[in-house]
mmCIF file of C-alpha atoms and ligand atoms in Angstrom:
data_model
loop_
_atom_site.group_PDB
_atom_site.id
_atom_site.type_symbol
_atom_site.label_atom_id
_atom_site.label_comp_id
_atom_site.label_asym_id
_atom_site.label_seq_id
_atom_site.Cartn_x
_atom_site.Cartn_y
_atom_site.Cartn_z
ATOM 1 C CA MET A 76 99.554 -54.564 5.570
ATOM 2 C CA ARG A 77 96.190 -54.878 7.350
ATOM 3 C CA ALA A 78 97.750 -53.990 10.759
ATOM 4 C CA ASN A 79 99.387 -50.950 9.174
ATOM 5 C CA LEU A 80 96.073 -49.780 7.767
ATOM 6 C CA ILE A 81 94.419 -50.108 11.181
ATOM 7 C CA THR A 82 97.229 -48.065 12.790
ATOM 8 C CA ILE A 83 96.906 -45.411 10.100
ATOM 9 C CA ASN A 84 93.149 -45.350 10.540
ATOM 10 C CA ASP A 85 93.480 -44.907 14.319
ATOM 11 C CA GLU A 86 95.956 -42.071 13.845
ATOM 12 C CA PHE A 87 93.707 -40.569 11.229
ATOM 13 C CA ILE A 88 90.782 -40.528 13.677
ATOM 14 C CA SER A 89 92.819 -39.082 16.565
ATOM 15 C CA PHE A 90 94.171 -36.397 14.212
ATOM 16 C CA GLN A 91 90.601 -35.573 13.221
ATOM 17 C CA GLN A 92 89.594 -35.328 16.907
ATOM 18 C CA PHE A 93 92.616 -33.096 17.534
ATOM 19 C CA CYS A 94 91.479 -30.789 14.704
ATOM 20 C CA GLN A 95 87.960 -30.622 16.167
ATOM 21 C CA LYS A 96 89.355 -29.780 19.614
ATOM 22 C CA SER A 97 91.409 -27.019 17.973
ATOM 23 C CA LYS A 98 88.083 -25.469 16.872
ATOM 24 C CA LEU A 99 88.789 -25.777 13.145
ATOM 25 C CA SER A 100 85.653 -25.683 10.958
ATOM 26 C CA GLN A 101 84.425 -28.811 9.094
ATOM 27 C CA ARG A 102 85.486 -27.158 5.859
ATOM 28 C CA GLU A 103 89.009 -26.540 7.063
ATOM 29 C CA ILE A 104 89.329 -30.122 8.329
ATOM 30 C CA ALA A 105 88.100 -31.430 4.984
ATOM 31 C CA LEU A 106 90.664 -29.292 3.187
ATOM 32 C CA ILE A 107 93.544 -30.618 5.336
ATOM 33 C CA MET A 108 92.387 -34.204 5.006
ATOM 34 C CA GLU A 109 91.804 -34.135 1.259
ATOM 35 C CA PRO A 110 95.241 -35.334 0.000
ATOM 36 C CA LEU A 111 95.215 -38.220 2.476
ATOM 37 C CA ALA A 112 91.616 -39.226 1.640
ATOM 38 C CA THR A 113 92.413 -39.190 -2.082
ATOM 39 C CA ALA A 114 95.487 -41.384 -1.589
ATOM 40 C CA LEU A 115 93.512 -43.870 0.514
ATOM 41 C CA TYR A 116 90.698 -43.964 -2.041
ATOM 42 C CA GLN A 117 93.129 -44.626 -4.898
ATOM 43 C CA ASN A 118 94.756 -47.394 -2.919
ATOM 44 C CA LYS A 119 91.368 -49.043 -2.348
ATOM 45 C CA LEU A 120 90.507 -48.705 -6.053
ATOM 46 C CA LYS A 121 93.775 -50.376 -7.080
ATOM 47 C CA GLN A 122 93.040 -53.250 -4.759
ATOM 48 C CA ARG A 123 89.571 -53.710 -6.277
ATOM 49 C CA VAL A 124 90.985 -53.720 -9.821
ATOM 50 C CA VAL A 125 93.462 -56.437 -8.821
ATOM 51 C CA TYR A 126 90.628 -58.544 -7.311
ATOM 52 C CA LEU A 127 88.580 -58.086 -10.462
ATOM 53 C CA LEU A 128 91.466 -59.129 -12.728
ATOM 54 C CA VAL A 129 92.163 -62.236 -10.640
ATOM 55 C CA PHE A 130 88.455 -63.137 -10.766
ATOM 56 C CA VAL A 131 88.250 -62.706 -14.550
ATOM 57 C CA PHE A 132 91.409 -64.783 -14.986
ATOM 58 C CA LEU A 133 90.085 -67.626 -12.818
ATOM 59 C CA ALA A 134 86.677 -67.592 -14.501
ATOM 60 C CA THR A 135 88.289 -67.745 -17.962
ATOM 61 C CA LEU A 136 90.562 -70.577 -16.846
ATOM 62 C CA ILE A 137 87.637 -72.593 -15.461
ATOM 63 C CA TYR A 138 85.629 -71.938 -18.616
ATOM 64 C CA TYR A 139 88.397 -73.192 -20.917
ATOM 65 C CA ILE A 140 89.113 -76.253 -18.802
ATOM 66 C CA SER A 141 85.413 -77.140 -18.833
ATOM 67 C CA THR A 142 85.201 -76.878 -22.631
ATOM 68 C CA THR A 143 87.853 -79.530 -23.250
ATOM 69 C CA GLU A 144 86.202 -82.721 -24.442
ATOM 70 C CA VAL A 145 87.192 -85.005 -21.560
ATOM 71 C CA VAL A 146 86.391 -82.602 -18.732
ATOM 72 C CA SER A 147 83.104 -81.417 -20.223
ATOM 73 C CA TRP A 148 82.019 -84.986 -20.841
ATOM 74 C CA HIS A 149 82.667 -85.900 -17.209
ATOM 75 C CA LEU A 150 81.050 -82.728 -15.908
ATOM 76 C CA SER A 151 77.901 -83.310 -17.954
ATOM 77 C CA ALA A 152 77.769 -86.980 -16.906
ATOM 78 C CA ILE A 153 78.080 -86.043 -13.218
ATOM 79 C CA GLY A 154 75.533 -83.263 -13.685
ATOM 80 C CA ARG A 155 73.040 -85.598 -15.305
ATOM 81 C CA VAL A 156 73.333 -88.194 -12.560
ATOM 82 C CA ALA A 157 72.998 -85.478 -9.916
ATOM 83 C CA LEU A 158 69.893 -84.070 -11.618
ATOM 84 C CA ILE A 159 68.211 -87.470 -11.792
ATOM 85 C CA LYS A 160 69.026 -88.117 -8.106
ATOM 86 C CA LEU A 161 67.516 -84.734 -7.295
ATOM 87 C CA LEU A 162 64.190 -85.543 -8.986
ATOM 88 C CA PRO A 163 62.432 -87.140 -5.966
ATOM 89 C CA ILE A 164 63.276 -84.064 -3.859
ATOM 90 C CA TRP A 165 62.676 -81.345 -6.404
ATOM 91 C CA ASN A 166 61.067 -81.790 -9.789
ATOM 92 C CA TRP A 167 63.166 -79.552 -12.003
ATOM 93 C CA GLN A 168 61.738 -80.979 -15.222
ATOM 94 C CA HIS A 169 59.534 -78.030 -16.105
ATOM 95 C CA LEU A 170 62.718 -75.917 -16.123
ATOM 96 C CA LYS A 171 64.338 -78.249 -18.588
ATOM 97 C CA TYR A 172 61.320 -78.040 -20.837
ATOM 98 C CA GLU A 173 61.370 -74.288 -20.489
ATOM 99 C CA ARG A 174 64.914 -74.286 -21.826
ATOM 100 C CA CYS A 175 63.753 -76.356 -24.764
ATOM 101 C CA PHE A 176 61.041 -73.827 -25.387
ATOM 102 C CA VAL A 177 63.406 -70.867 -25.296
ATOM 103 C CA ARG A 178 63.458 -70.379 -29.024
ATOM 104 C CA ASP A 179 59.942 -71.580 -29.630
ATOM 105 C CA LYS A 180 57.992 -69.721 -32.192
ATOM 106 C CA VAL A 181 55.211 -68.149 -30.225
ATOM 107 C CA ASP A 182 51.623 -67.955 -31.344
ATOM 108 C CA PHE A 183 51.427 -64.195 -31.274
ATOM 109 C CA GLN A 184 54.440 -63.935 -33.566
ATOM 110 C CA ILE A 185 53.027 -62.512 -36.778
ATOM 111 C CA PHE A 186 53.826 -64.131 -40.091
ATOM 112 C CA LEU A 187 53.900 -61.306 -42.586
ATOM 113 C CA ASP A 188 53.265 -63.015 -45.909
ATOM 114 C CA CYS A 189 50.101 -65.034 -45.413
ATOM 115 C CA GLU A 190 49.372 -64.673 -49.130
ATOM 116 C CA LEU A 191 52.207 -67.125 -49.742
ATOM 117 C CA CYS A 192 49.979 -70.058 -48.787
ATOM 118 C CA GLU A 193 46.629 -68.781 -50.118
ATOM 119 C CA ILE A 194 46.399 -71.181 -53.031
ATOM 120 C CA ASN A 195 48.294 -74.080 -51.490
ATOM 121 C CA ASN A 196 45.853 -76.859 -50.742
ATOM 122 C CA TYR A 197 47.970 -79.840 -51.675
ATOM 123 C CA ILE A 198 51.631 -80.826 -51.526
ATOM 124 C CA ASP A 199 53.785 -81.337 -54.626
ATOM 125 C CA THR A 200 56.018 -84.375 -54.937
ATOM 126 C CA GLU A 201 59.452 -83.919 -56.504
ATOM 127 C CA TYR A 202 61.575 -86.826 -57.722
ATOM 128 C CA ASP A 203 64.750 -85.313 -59.028
ATOM 129 C CA ILE A 204 65.261 -81.727 -57.999
ATOM 130 C CA LYS A 205 68.355 -79.519 -57.708
ATOM 131 C CA PRO A 206 69.134 -77.732 -54.406
ATOM 132 C CA THR A 207 68.676 -74.263 -55.952
ATOM 133 C CA GLU A 208 65.329 -75.248 -57.455
ATOM 134 C CA LEU A 209 64.175 -76.744 -54.185
ATOM 135 C CA ASP A 210 65.172 -73.528 -52.424
ATOM 136 C CA ASP A 211 63.621 -71.090 -54.939
ATOM 137 C CA HIS A 212 60.392 -72.963 -55.665
ATOM 138 C CA TYR A 213 59.600 -74.257 -52.194
ATOM 139 C CA ILE A 214 61.741 -73.436 -49.148
ATOM 140 C CA LYS A 215 62.042 -69.667 -49.726
ATOM 141 C CA LEU A 216 58.321 -69.514 -50.541
ATOM 142 C CA HIS A 217 57.353 -71.477 -47.391
ATOM 143 C CA LYS A 218 55.703 -74.044 -49.626
ATOM 144 C CA ALA A 219 55.698 -77.582 -48.287
ATOM 145 C CA VAL A 220 57.035 -80.290 -50.591
ATOM 146 C CA ILE A 221 57.641 -84.031 -50.624
ATOM 147 C CA VAL A 222 60.954 -85.167 -52.081
ATOM 148 C CA LYS A 223 61.516 -88.780 -53.098
ATOM 149 C CA ASN A 224 64.913 -90.509 -53.119
ATOM 150 C CA ALA A 225 66.404 -87.913 -50.770
ATOM 151 C CA ILE A 226 66.950 -89.980 -47.636
ATOM 152 C CA THR A 227 68.150 -93.268 -49.126
ATOM 153 C CA ASN A 228 71.131 -93.280 -46.735
ATOM 154 C CA TRP A 229 69.060 -92.772 -43.569
ATOM 155 C CA LYS A 230 68.843 -95.622 -41.103
ATOM 156 C CA ILE A 231 66.689 -96.304 -38.051
ATOM 157 C CA PRO A 232 68.750 -95.314 -34.979
ATOM 158 C CA ASP A 233 69.665 -98.036 -32.507
ATOM 159 C CA ASP A 234 71.972 -98.443 -29.532
ATOM 160 C CA PHE A 235 70.895 -95.279 -27.683
ATOM 161 C CA ASP A 236 72.860 -93.873 -24.764
ATOM 162 C CA THR A 237 70.644 -94.845 -21.829
ATOM 163 C CA GLU A 238 71.526 -91.671 -19.896
ATOM 164 C CA TRP A 239 70.034 -89.283 -22.426
ATOM 165 C CA ILE A 240 67.071 -87.299 -21.281
ATOM 166 C CA PRO A 241 64.940 -86.343 -24.248
ATOM 167 C CA CYS A 242 62.837 -83.182 -24.455
ATOM 168 C CA LYS A 243 59.091 -83.001 -25.134
ATOM 169 C CA LEU A 244 58.594 -86.695 -24.570
ATOM 170 C CA SER A 245 55.117 -88.049 -25.247
ATOM 171 C CA SER A 246 53.908 -91.656 -25.198
ATOM 172 C CA ASN A 247 51.106 -93.961 -24.089
ATOM 173 C CA PHE A 248 53.313 -96.160 -21.874
ATOM 174 C CA LEU A 249 55.144 -93.742 -19.593
ATOM 175 C CA THR A 250 54.311 -91.155 -17.001
ATOM 176 C CA GLY A 251 56.702 -88.816 -15.291
ATOM 177 C CA PRO A 252 60.360 -88.219 -15.973
ATOM 178 C CA ALA A 253 62.327 -90.663 -18.077
ATOM 179 C CA ASP A 254 65.741 -91.081 -19.558
ATOM 180 C CA MET A 255 66.444 -93.191 -22.642
ATOM 181 C CA GLY A 256 67.143 -96.261 -20.498
ATOM 182 C CA ARG A 257 63.675 -96.140 -18.938
ATOM 183 C CA ILE A 258 61.987 -95.486 -22.298
ATOM 184 C CA LEU A 259 63.692 -98.495 -23.886
ATOM 185 C CA GLU A 260 62.941 -100.706 -20.883
ATOM 186 C CA LYS A 261 59.228 -99.797 -20.907
ATOM 187 C CA LEU A 262 59.083 -100.165 -24.678
ATOM 188 C CA SER A 263 60.491 -103.702 -24.483
ATOM 189 C CA GLN A 264 57.748 -104.648 -21.986
ATOM 190 C CA PHE A 265 55.017 -102.954 -23.960
ATOM 191 C CA LYS A 266 54.716 -105.077 -27.048
ATOM 192 C CA ASN A 267 51.435 -103.921 -28.608
ATOM 193 C CA SER A 268 49.796 -100.665 -29.640
ATOM 194 C CA TYR A 269 52.149 -97.930 -28.619
ATOM 195 C CA PHE A 270 53.381 -94.577 -29.740
ATOM 196 C CA VAL A 271 56.284 -92.501 -28.502
ATOM 197 C CA HIS A 272 57.869 -89.341 -29.775
ATOM 198 C CA PHE A 273 60.507 -87.024 -28.357
ATOM 199 C CA GLN A 274 62.929 -84.282 -29.262
ATOM 200 C CA ASN A 275 66.698 -84.562 -28.944
ATOM 201 C CA CYS A 276 67.758 -81.283 -27.423
ATOM 202 C CA ASP A 277 71.248 -81.905 -26.075
ATOM 203 C CA ARG A 278 74.344 -81.849 -28.238
ATOM 204 C CA GLN A 279 75.372 -85.479 -27.763
ATOM 205 C CA SER A 280 72.054 -86.980 -28.839
ATOM 206 C CA VAL A 281 71.649 -84.564 -31.772
ATOM 207 C CA LYS A 282 75.152 -85.505 -32.924
ATOM 208 C CA PHE A 283 74.343 -89.198 -32.559
ATOM 209 C CA PHE A 284 71.172 -88.832 -34.639
ATOM 210 C CA ARG A 285 73.125 -87.107 -37.414
ATOM 211 C CA MET A 286 74.949 -90.384 -38.065
ATOM 212 C CA PHE A 287 71.621 -92.047 -38.866
ATOM 213 C CA ALA A 288 69.917 -89.074 -40.483
ATOM 214 C CA PRO A 289 72.552 -86.857 -42.119
ATOM 215 C CA LYS A 290 71.575 -83.636 -43.875
ATOM 216 C CA PRO A 291 70.443 -84.719 -47.372
ATOM 217 C CA PRO A 292 72.540 -83.348 -50.282
ATOM 218 C CA VAL A 293 69.362 -82.058 -51.970
ATOM 219 C CA LEU A 294 69.088 -79.288 -49.361
ATOM 220 C CA PRO A 295 70.595 -75.875 -50.176
ATOM 221 C CA THR A 296 73.907 -75.338 -48.385
ATOM 222 C CA ARG A 297 72.648 -72.132 -46.725
ATOM 223 C CA LEU A 298 70.611 -74.256 -44.306
ATOM 224 C CA SER A 299 72.397 -74.995 -41.039
ATOM 225 C CA PRO A 300 73.126 -78.516 -39.860
ATOM 226 C CA ASN A 301 70.162 -79.475 -37.705
ATOM 227 C CA GLN A 302 70.047 -78.140 -34.143
ATOM 228 C CA TYR A 303 67.310 -80.468 -32.894
ATOM 229 C CA SER A 304 65.910 -83.767 -34.074
ATOM 230 C CA TRP A 305 62.889 -85.892 -33.276
ATOM 231 C CA LEU A 306 62.039 -89.562 -33.308
ATOM 232 C CA LEU A 307 58.435 -90.665 -33.980
ATOM 233 C CA LEU A 308 57.742 -94.335 -33.251
ATOM 234 C CA SER A 309 54.450 -96.206 -33.292
ATOM 235 C CA LEU A 310 53.034 -99.702 -33.609
ATOM 236 C CA ASP A 311 49.405 -100.566 -34.410
ATOM 237 C CA TYR A 312 48.294 -97.314 -32.821
ATOM 238 C CA ASN A 313 44.827 -96.430 -34.091
ATOM 239 C CA VAL A 314 43.742 -92.906 -33.135
ATOM 240 C CA SER A 315 41.935 -90.171 -35.030
ATOM 241 C CA ASN A 316 43.450 -87.119 -33.327
ATOM 242 C CA TYR A 317 46.655 -85.422 -34.436
ATOM 243 C CA LYS A 318 49.588 -84.984 -32.065
ATOM 244 C CA LYS A 319 51.270 -81.617 -32.096
ATOM 245 C CA ILE A 320 55.014 -81.398 -32.718
ATOM 246 C CA GLU A 321 56.374 -78.296 -30.968
ATOM 247 C CA LEU A 322 59.131 -77.275 -33.331
ATOM 248 C CA ILE A 323 61.710 -74.653 -32.403
ATOM 249 C CA GLU A 324 63.557 -73.937 -35.626
ATOM 250 C CA PRO A 325 61.824 -72.466 -38.696
ATOM 251 C CA ILE A 326 62.399 -75.344 -41.118
ATOM 252 C CA ALA A 327 61.484 -78.976 -40.494
ATOM 253 C CA LEU A 328 62.541 -81.925 -42.563
ATOM 254 C CA ILE A 329 60.561 -85.090 -41.964
ATOM 255 C CA GLY A 330 61.906 -88.412 -43.187
ATOM 256 C CA GLN A 331 59.720 -91.525 -43.086
ATOM 257 C CA LEU A 332 61.991 -94.499 -42.401
ATOM 258 C CA ALA A 333 59.416 -97.264 -42.029
ATOM 259 C CA GLY A 334 55.670 -97.580 -42.537
ATOM 260 C CA TYR A 335 53.525 -94.432 -42.844
ATOM 261 C CA ASN A 336 52.436 -91.381 -40.864
ATOM 262 C CA TYR A 337 49.741 -88.796 -41.497
ATOM 263 C CA PHE A 338 50.890 -85.206 -41.185
ATOM 264 C CA GLN A 339 48.728 -82.164 -40.743
ATOM 265 C CA LEU A 340 49.950 -78.677 -41.675
ATOM 266 C CA LYS A 341 47.884 -76.000 -39.990
ATOM 267 C CA PRO A 342 48.471 -72.367 -41.014
ATOM 268 C CA ARG A 343 49.909 -70.196 -38.246
ATOM 269 C CA SER A 344 47.268 -68.405 -36.232
ATOM 270 C CA ASN A 345 47.403 -65.078 -38.052
ATOM 271 C CA CYS A 346 47.281 -66.830 -41.454
ATOM 272 C CA GLU A 347 44.317 -69.047 -40.607
ATOM 273 C CA ASP A 348 41.907 -66.874 -42.550
ATOM 274 C CA TYR A 349 44.059 -66.945 -45.673
ATOM 275 C CA CYS A 350 45.242 -70.507 -45.938
ATOM 276 C CA GLN A 351 43.937 -74.023 -45.679
ATOM 277 C CA ILE A 352 44.856 -76.949 -43.506
ATOM 278 C CA ILE A 353 46.771 -79.527 -45.551
ATOM 279 C CA GLU A 354 46.860 -83.212 -44.695
ATOM 280 C CA VAL A 355 49.244 -85.658 -46.252
ATOM 281 C CA VAL A 356 50.419 -89.226 -45.771
ATOM 282 C CA LEU A 357 54.131 -89.869 -45.883
ATOM 283 C CA GLU A 358 55.391 -93.221 -47.156
ATOM 284 C CA GLU A 359 58.609 -95.025 -46.423
ATOM 285 C CA GLY A 360 61.539 -93.281 -48.132
ATOM 286 C CA GLU A 361 59.749 -89.955 -48.578
ATOM 287 C CA MET A 362 60.905 -86.650 -47.127
ATOM 288 C CA LEU A 363 58.590 -83.749 -46.344
ATOM 289 C CA ILE A 364 59.869 -80.180 -45.918
ATOM 290 C CA VAL A 365 57.696 -77.750 -43.931
ATOM 291 C CA SER A 366 58.276 -74.149 -42.839
ATOM 292 C CA ASP A 367 57.065 -72.385 -39.710
ATOM 293 C CA LEU A 368 54.250 -70.846 -41.723
ATOM 294 C CA TYR A 369 52.523 -74.046 -40.584
ATOM 295 C CA ASP A 370 52.114 -75.754 -37.227
ATOM 296 C CA LEU A 371 52.968 -79.416 -37.582
ATOM 297 C CA SER A 372 51.005 -82.354 -36.172
ATOM 298 C CA TYR A 373 51.016 -86.053 -36.954
ATOM 299 C CA ARG A 374 48.878 -89.131 -36.520
ATOM 300 C CA PRO A 375 50.401 -92.618 -36.561
ATOM 301 C CA PHE A 376 49.294 -94.949 -39.318
ATOM 302 C CA PRO A 377 46.953 -97.394 -37.503
ATOM 303 C CA GLU A 378 48.737 -100.542 -38.621
ATOM 304 C CA GLY A 379 52.275 -101.866 -38.428
ATOM 305 C CA GLU A 380 55.472 -100.241 -37.232
ATOM 306 C CA ASN A 381 56.018 -96.620 -38.253
ATOM 307 C CA VAL A 382 59.259 -94.717 -37.819
ATOM 308 C CA ALA A 383 59.988 -91.121 -38.762
ATOM 309 C CA ILE A 384 62.801 -88.705 -37.955
ATOM 310 C CA ILE A 385 62.422 -84.939 -38.015
ATOM 311 C CA LEU A 386 65.369 -82.550 -38.355
ATOM 312 C CA GLU A 387 64.938 -78.924 -37.327
ATOM 313 C CA MET A 388 67.015 -76.391 -39.275
ATOM 314 C CA HIS A 389 67.347 -72.657 -39.664
ATOM 315 C CA ASN A 390 68.333 -70.349 -42.485
HETATM 316 C C1 NAG B 174 40.719 -97.936 -36.258
HETATM 317 O O1 NAG B 174 39.595 -97.496 -35.538
HETATM 318 C C2 NAG B 174 38.476 -97.207 -36.367
HETATM 319 C C3 NAG B 174 37.377 -96.622 -35.493
HETATM 320 O O2 NAG B 174 37.504 -96.960 -34.172
HETATM 321 C C4 NAG B 174 38.041 -98.461 -37.089
HETATM 322 O O3 NAG B 174 36.928 -98.181 -37.931
HETATM 323 C C5 NAG B 174 39.191 -98.985 -37.924
HETATM 324 O O4 NAG B 174 38.850 -100.196 -38.563
HETATM 325 C C6 NAG B 174 40.422 -99.188 -37.042
HETATM 326 N N1 NAG B 174 41.557 -99.535 -37.894
HETATM 327 C C7 NAG B 174 42.352 -100.555 -37.645
HETATM 328 C C8 NAG B 174 43.463 -100.770 -38.616
HETATM 329 O O5 NAG B 174 42.222 -101.257 -36.685
#
């Protein structure tokens, strides 16, 4: 096929030279050559379409193979190991965090209904509330609320997969990159006065956390299952400053599993002039719901062990 094309091309060129020697004008040569040029062009086009189809087919095949449970699990495991091995050579971590930030609410994003929080300077506590009531009186109005008896089936997570790499990790006993294994190891050596919090941003760890902190039945069904979750852990950690929680999704559900934590709700930048900062302490068994009208921060209770889980959800 290729040899044939070369022969044809050679003949084509010698024919063109013959035409020039015969003193035919460029226009006349073009006219004679036209049917041949068109045929060659069409042939080339056909070939390109075939290449394209083969490429699309292969890409689709690879995609579907990689989505099957077994293959994707192995691929992600290999990928993770490779990424960790790569760390000493190239620190890719900021890229990972960037991905986590992709859907971050940004400060310049304008919240349109600042009047919604004008008169809110405290947080209601509800004991026995129906999902529709919770939605209409609080969630849809961006009004924070504490619900009691909503997370009775939540448990403190244990038995973490040591290969997980959490997002937005912050602690007083670690520097640099860390996977779950390293966090747990350091934590076991660091017996007094610590805090650590992080976000679960990959599917496996979010799924794992759902077993310990399932979506409470009191939430309206229109809310998605959580896309991200957080763990807040502290022991005898006495500080006066609040630590910012960089949420991605618009609705956060905070469940206090042990001890206490202080939470600070700061109105979004363009609502600062309308609304007040609200501070609240969350006790064991209580659940706090906050919308992205507020920026969320927390401060560990200075005594004892404190554990909270945050679920991020969207409408
Ligand atoms: C925490 O620190 C403050 C000021 O440093 C101190 O007054 C307070 O007693 C401490 N609380 C605990 C529980 O240690």
